[in-house]
CSV table of C-alpha atoms in Angstrom, one decimal:
chain,number,residue,atom,x,y,z
Z,1,MET,CA,72.2,-55.1,-109.7
Z,2,ALA,CA,75.6,-56.8,-109.0
Z,3,ILE,CA,75.8,-58.0,-112.6
Z,4,GLY,CA,74.3,-54.8,-114.1
Z,5,LEU,CA,70.9,-56.1,-115.2
Z,6,PRO,CA,67.8,-53.9,-114.9
Z,7,CYS,CA,66.5,-53.9,-111.3
Z,8,PHE,CA,65.2,-51.7,-108.5
Z,9,ILE,CA,68.2,-50.0,-106.8
Z,10,SER,CA,68.2,-49.7,-103.0
Z,11,ALA,CA,66.8,-46.3,-102.1
Z,12,THR,CA,69.7,-44.8,-100.1
Z,13,PRO,CA,72.5,-45.8,-102.6
Z,14,LEU,CA,70.3,-44.5,-105.5
Z,15,GLY,CA,69.8,-41.2,-103.6
Z,16,ILE,CA,73.6,-40.9,-103.1
Z,17,ILE,CA,74.3,-41.5,-106.8
Z,18,THR,CA,71.6,-38.9,-107.6
Z,19,LEU,CA,73.2,-36.4,-105.3
Z,20,LEU,CA,76.7,-37.0,-106.8
Z,21,LYS,CA,75.4,-36.6,-110.4
Z,22,ARG,CA,73.3,-33.5,-109.5
Z,23,TYR,CA,76.3,-31.7,-108.1
Z,24,GLY,CA,78.6,-32.7,-110.9
Z,25,ILE,CA,80.9,-34.7,-108.7
Z,26,GLU,CA,83.3,-36.7,-110.8
Z,27,THR,CA,83.5,-40.3,-109.7
Z,28,SER,CA,85.1,-42.0,-112.6
Z,29,GLY,CA,88.6,-43.3,-111.7
Z,30,LYS,CA,88.3,-41.8,-108.2
Z,31,LYS,CA,89.2,-43.7,-105.0
Z,32,CYS,CA,86.0,-44.2,-103.0
Z,33,VAL,CA,86.0,-45.6,-99.5
Z,34,ILE,CA,82.7,-46.9,-98.2
Z,35,LEU,CA,82.5,-47.1,-94.4
Z,36,GLY,CA,80.1,-49.8,-93.5
Z,37,ARG,CA,79.2,-53.2,-95.0
Z,38,SER,CA,75.4,-53.4,-94.4
Z,39,ASN,CA,73.1,-55.1,-96.9
Z,40,ILE,CA,71.0,-52.0,-97.2
Z,41,VAL,CA,73.7,-49.3,-97.8
Z,42,GLY,CA,77.3,-50.4,-97.8
Z,43,LYS,CA,77.3,-53.4,-100.1
Z,44,PRO,CA,74.9,-52.0,-102.7
Z,45,MET,CA,76.7,-48.7,-102.6
Z,46,ALA,CA,80.0,-50.4,-103.3
Z,47,GLN,CA,78.4,-52.3,-106.3
Z,48,LEU,CA,77.0,-49.1,-107.8
Z,49,MET,CA,80.2,-47.1,-107.3
Z,50,MET,CA,82.2,-49.9,-109.2
Z,51,GLN,CA,79.8,-50.1,-112.2
Z,52,LYS,CA,80.7,-48.1,-115.3
Z,53,ASN,CA,77.3,-46.5,-115.8
Z,54,TYR,CA,77.0,-45.3,-112.2
Z,55,GLY,CA,80.3,-44.6,-110.3
Z,56,ASP,CA,83.1,-46.1,-112.3
Z,57,ALA,CA,85.3,-45.7,-109.2
Z,58,THR,CA,87.9,-47.7,-107.4
Z,59,VAL,CA,86.1,-48.9,-104.3
Z,60,THR,CA,87.3,-50.0,-100.9
Z,61,VAL,CA,84.8,-51.2,-98.3
Z,62,CYS,CA,85.9,-50.7,-94.7
Z,63,HIS,CA,84.2,-51.3,-91.4
Z,64,SER,CA,84.9,-50.5,-87.7
Z,65,HIS,CA,87.3,-53.4,-87.4
Z,66,SER,CA,89.3,-52.7,-90.6
Z,67,ALA,CA,93.0,-52.5,-90.2
Z,68,ASN,CA,94.6,-49.2,-91.4
Z,69,LEU,CA,91.1,-47.5,-91.5
Z,70,LYS,CA,92.5,-44.0,-91.1
Z,71,GLU,CA,95.1,-44.5,-93.9
Z,72,GLU,CA,92.4,-45.9,-96.3
Z,73,CYS,CA,90.2,-42.9,-95.6
Z,74,ARG,CA,93.1,-40.4,-96.0
Z,75,GLN,CA,93.7,-41.7,-99.5
Z,76,ALA,CA,90.0,-41.4,-100.6
Z,77,ASP,CA,88.7,-38.9,-103.0
Z,78,ILE,CA,85.2,-39.8,-101.8
Z,79,ILE,CA,84.1,-41.2,-98.4
Z,80,ILE,CA,80.6,-42.6,-98.0
Z,81,ALA,CA,80.1,-43.0,-94.2
Z,82,ALA,CA,77.4,-45.5,-93.3
Z,83,ILE,CA,79.0,-47.1,-90.3
Z,84,GLY,CA,76.4,-46.3,-87.7
Z,85,ARG,CA,78.7,-44.6,-85.2
Z,86,PRO,CA,78.1,-40.9,-84.4
Z,87,ASP,CA,81.1,-38.6,-85.1
Z,88,PHE,CA,83.2,-41.6,-86.3
Z,89,VAL,CA,84.9,-39.8,-89.2
Z,90,THR,CA,87.2,-37.0,-87.9
Z,91,ALA,CA,89.3,-34.4,-89.7
Z,92,ASP,CA,92.5,-36.5,-89.4
Z,93,MET,CA,90.9,-39.2,-91.5
Z,94,VAL,CA,90.1,-36.9,-94.5
Z,95,LYS,CA,92.3,-35.5,-97.1
Z,96,ASP,CA,91.9,-31.9,-98.3
Z,97,GLY,CA,89.3,-31.6,-101.1
Z,98,ALA,CA,87.6,-34.9,-100.4
Z,99,VAL,CA,83.9,-35.4,-101.0
Z,100,ILE,CA,82.1,-36.7,-97.9
Z,101,VAL,CA,78.6,-38.3,-97.9
Z,102,ASP,CA,77.3,-38.9,-94.4
Z,103,VAL,CA,74.6,-41.6,-94.3
Z,104,GLY,CA,74.5,-41.8,-90.5
Z,105,THR,CA,71.3,-41.1,-88.5
Z,106,THR,CA,71.9,-41.9,-84.9
Z,107,ARG,CA,69.7,-40.3,-82.2
Z,108,VAL,CA,71.8,-38.7,-79.5
Z,109,PRO,CA,70.4,-37.1,-76.3
Z,110,ASP,CA,70.0,-33.3,-76.5
Z,111,ALA,CA,68.2,-31.5,-73.7
Z,112,THR,CA,67.8,-28.4,-75.9
Z,113,LYS,CA,65.4,-30.2,-78.3
Z,114,LYS,CA,61.7,-30.7,-77.5
Z,115,SER,CA,62.1,-34.4,-78.5
Z,116,GLY,CA,65.0,-34.8,-76.1
Z,117,TYR,CA,67.3,-35.9,-78.9
Z,118,ARG,CA,68.8,-34.9,-82.2
Z,119,LEU,CA,70.0,-36.8,-85.3
Z,120,ASN,CA,73.8,-37.1,-85.5
Z,121,GLY,CA,75.8,-38.3,-88.5
Z,122,ASP,CA,78.8,-40.6,-88.8
Z,123,VAL,CA,81.0,-37.6,-89.6
Z,124,LYS,CA,82.1,-34.9,-87.1
Z,125,PHE,CA,80.7,-32.2,-89.4
Z,126,ASP,CA,82.1,-29.0,-87.9
Z,127,GLU,CA,85.6,-30.4,-87.8
Z,128,VAL,CA,85.6,-32.2,-91.2
Z,129,ALA,CA,83.6,-29.7,-93.4
Z,130,PRO,CA,86.5,-27.1,-93.8
Z,131,LYS,CA,88.6,-29.8,-95.4
Z,132,CYS,CA,86.0,-30.9,-98.0
Z,133,SER,CA,85.0,-29.8,-101.4
Z,134,PHE,CA,81.5,-31.2,-100.8
Z,135,ILE,CA,79.9,-32.7,-97.6
Z,136,THR,CA,76.3,-33.7,-96.9
Z,137,PRO,CA,74.6,-32.5,-93.6
Z,138,VAL,CA,72.7,-34.6,-91.1
Z,139,PRO,CA,69.8,-34.1,-91.1
Z,140,GLY,CA,68.9,-32.8,-94.6
Z,141,GLY,CA,71.4,-34.6,-96.8
Z,142,VAL,CA,71.0,-38.2,-97.8
Z,143,GLY,CA,67.7,-38.7,-95.9
Z,144,PRO,CA,65.5,-36.6,-98.2
Z,145,MET,CA,67.2,-38.3,-101.2
Z,146,THR,CA,66.4,-41.7,-99.8
Z,147,ILE,CA,62.7,-40.7,-99.6
Z,148,CYS,CA,62.8,-39.4,-103.1
Z,149,SER,CA,64.3,-42.6,-104.3
Z,150,LEU,CA,61.7,-44.7,-102.5
Z,151,MET,CA,59.0,-42.7,-104.3
Z,152,LYS,CA,60.8,-43.2,-107.6
Z,153,ASN,CA,61.0,-46.9,-107.0
Z,154,THR,CA,57.3,-47.1,-106.0
Z,155,LEU,CA,56.3,-45.2,-109.2
Z,156,SER,CA,58.5,-47.4,-111.4
Z,157,ALA,CA,57.0,-50.5,-109.7
Z,158,GLY,CA,53.5,-49.3,-110.4
Z,159,LYS,CA,54.5,-48.8,-114.1
Z,160,LYS,CA,56.3,-52.1,-114.1
Z,161,GLU,CA,59.6,-50.3,-115.1
Z,162,TYR,CA,63.0,-51.2,-114.0
Z,163,TYR,CA,66.3,-49.3,-114.0
Z,164,LYS,CA,68.8,-50.0,-116.7
């Protein structure tokens, strides 16, 4: 994937790319900040967003210990939050009109739920959403797209196909 050869693409990054394309979100030439450097989401997402045939964006990868994290985010046209910290991204980190993709799925205690918990994203949704042109919810945003991408990869593997 890193050198652009046909391969299976990690399910969550593929789901995010699919969402961006489906909603007509322009990525070419945009500044994209990826929050998180995991091998499953952060690193492959950065690779895809840099490649011409997927994102064609200028990419910065940040993590919880990055210097000037808020400033990096404030300059971003697109923020992909996969840092694993509930409500990490706040309104003061987001410029008006930004696109926010929330990959976070942390279980937080919630006595009002039968299970005793709820899923919470990495973005403080109610605070950040008014500033955004697009934002994904948690749950119901990236998660279902990850499942669809896993199914797509499974079907392609059965057919011995690879992405190009």
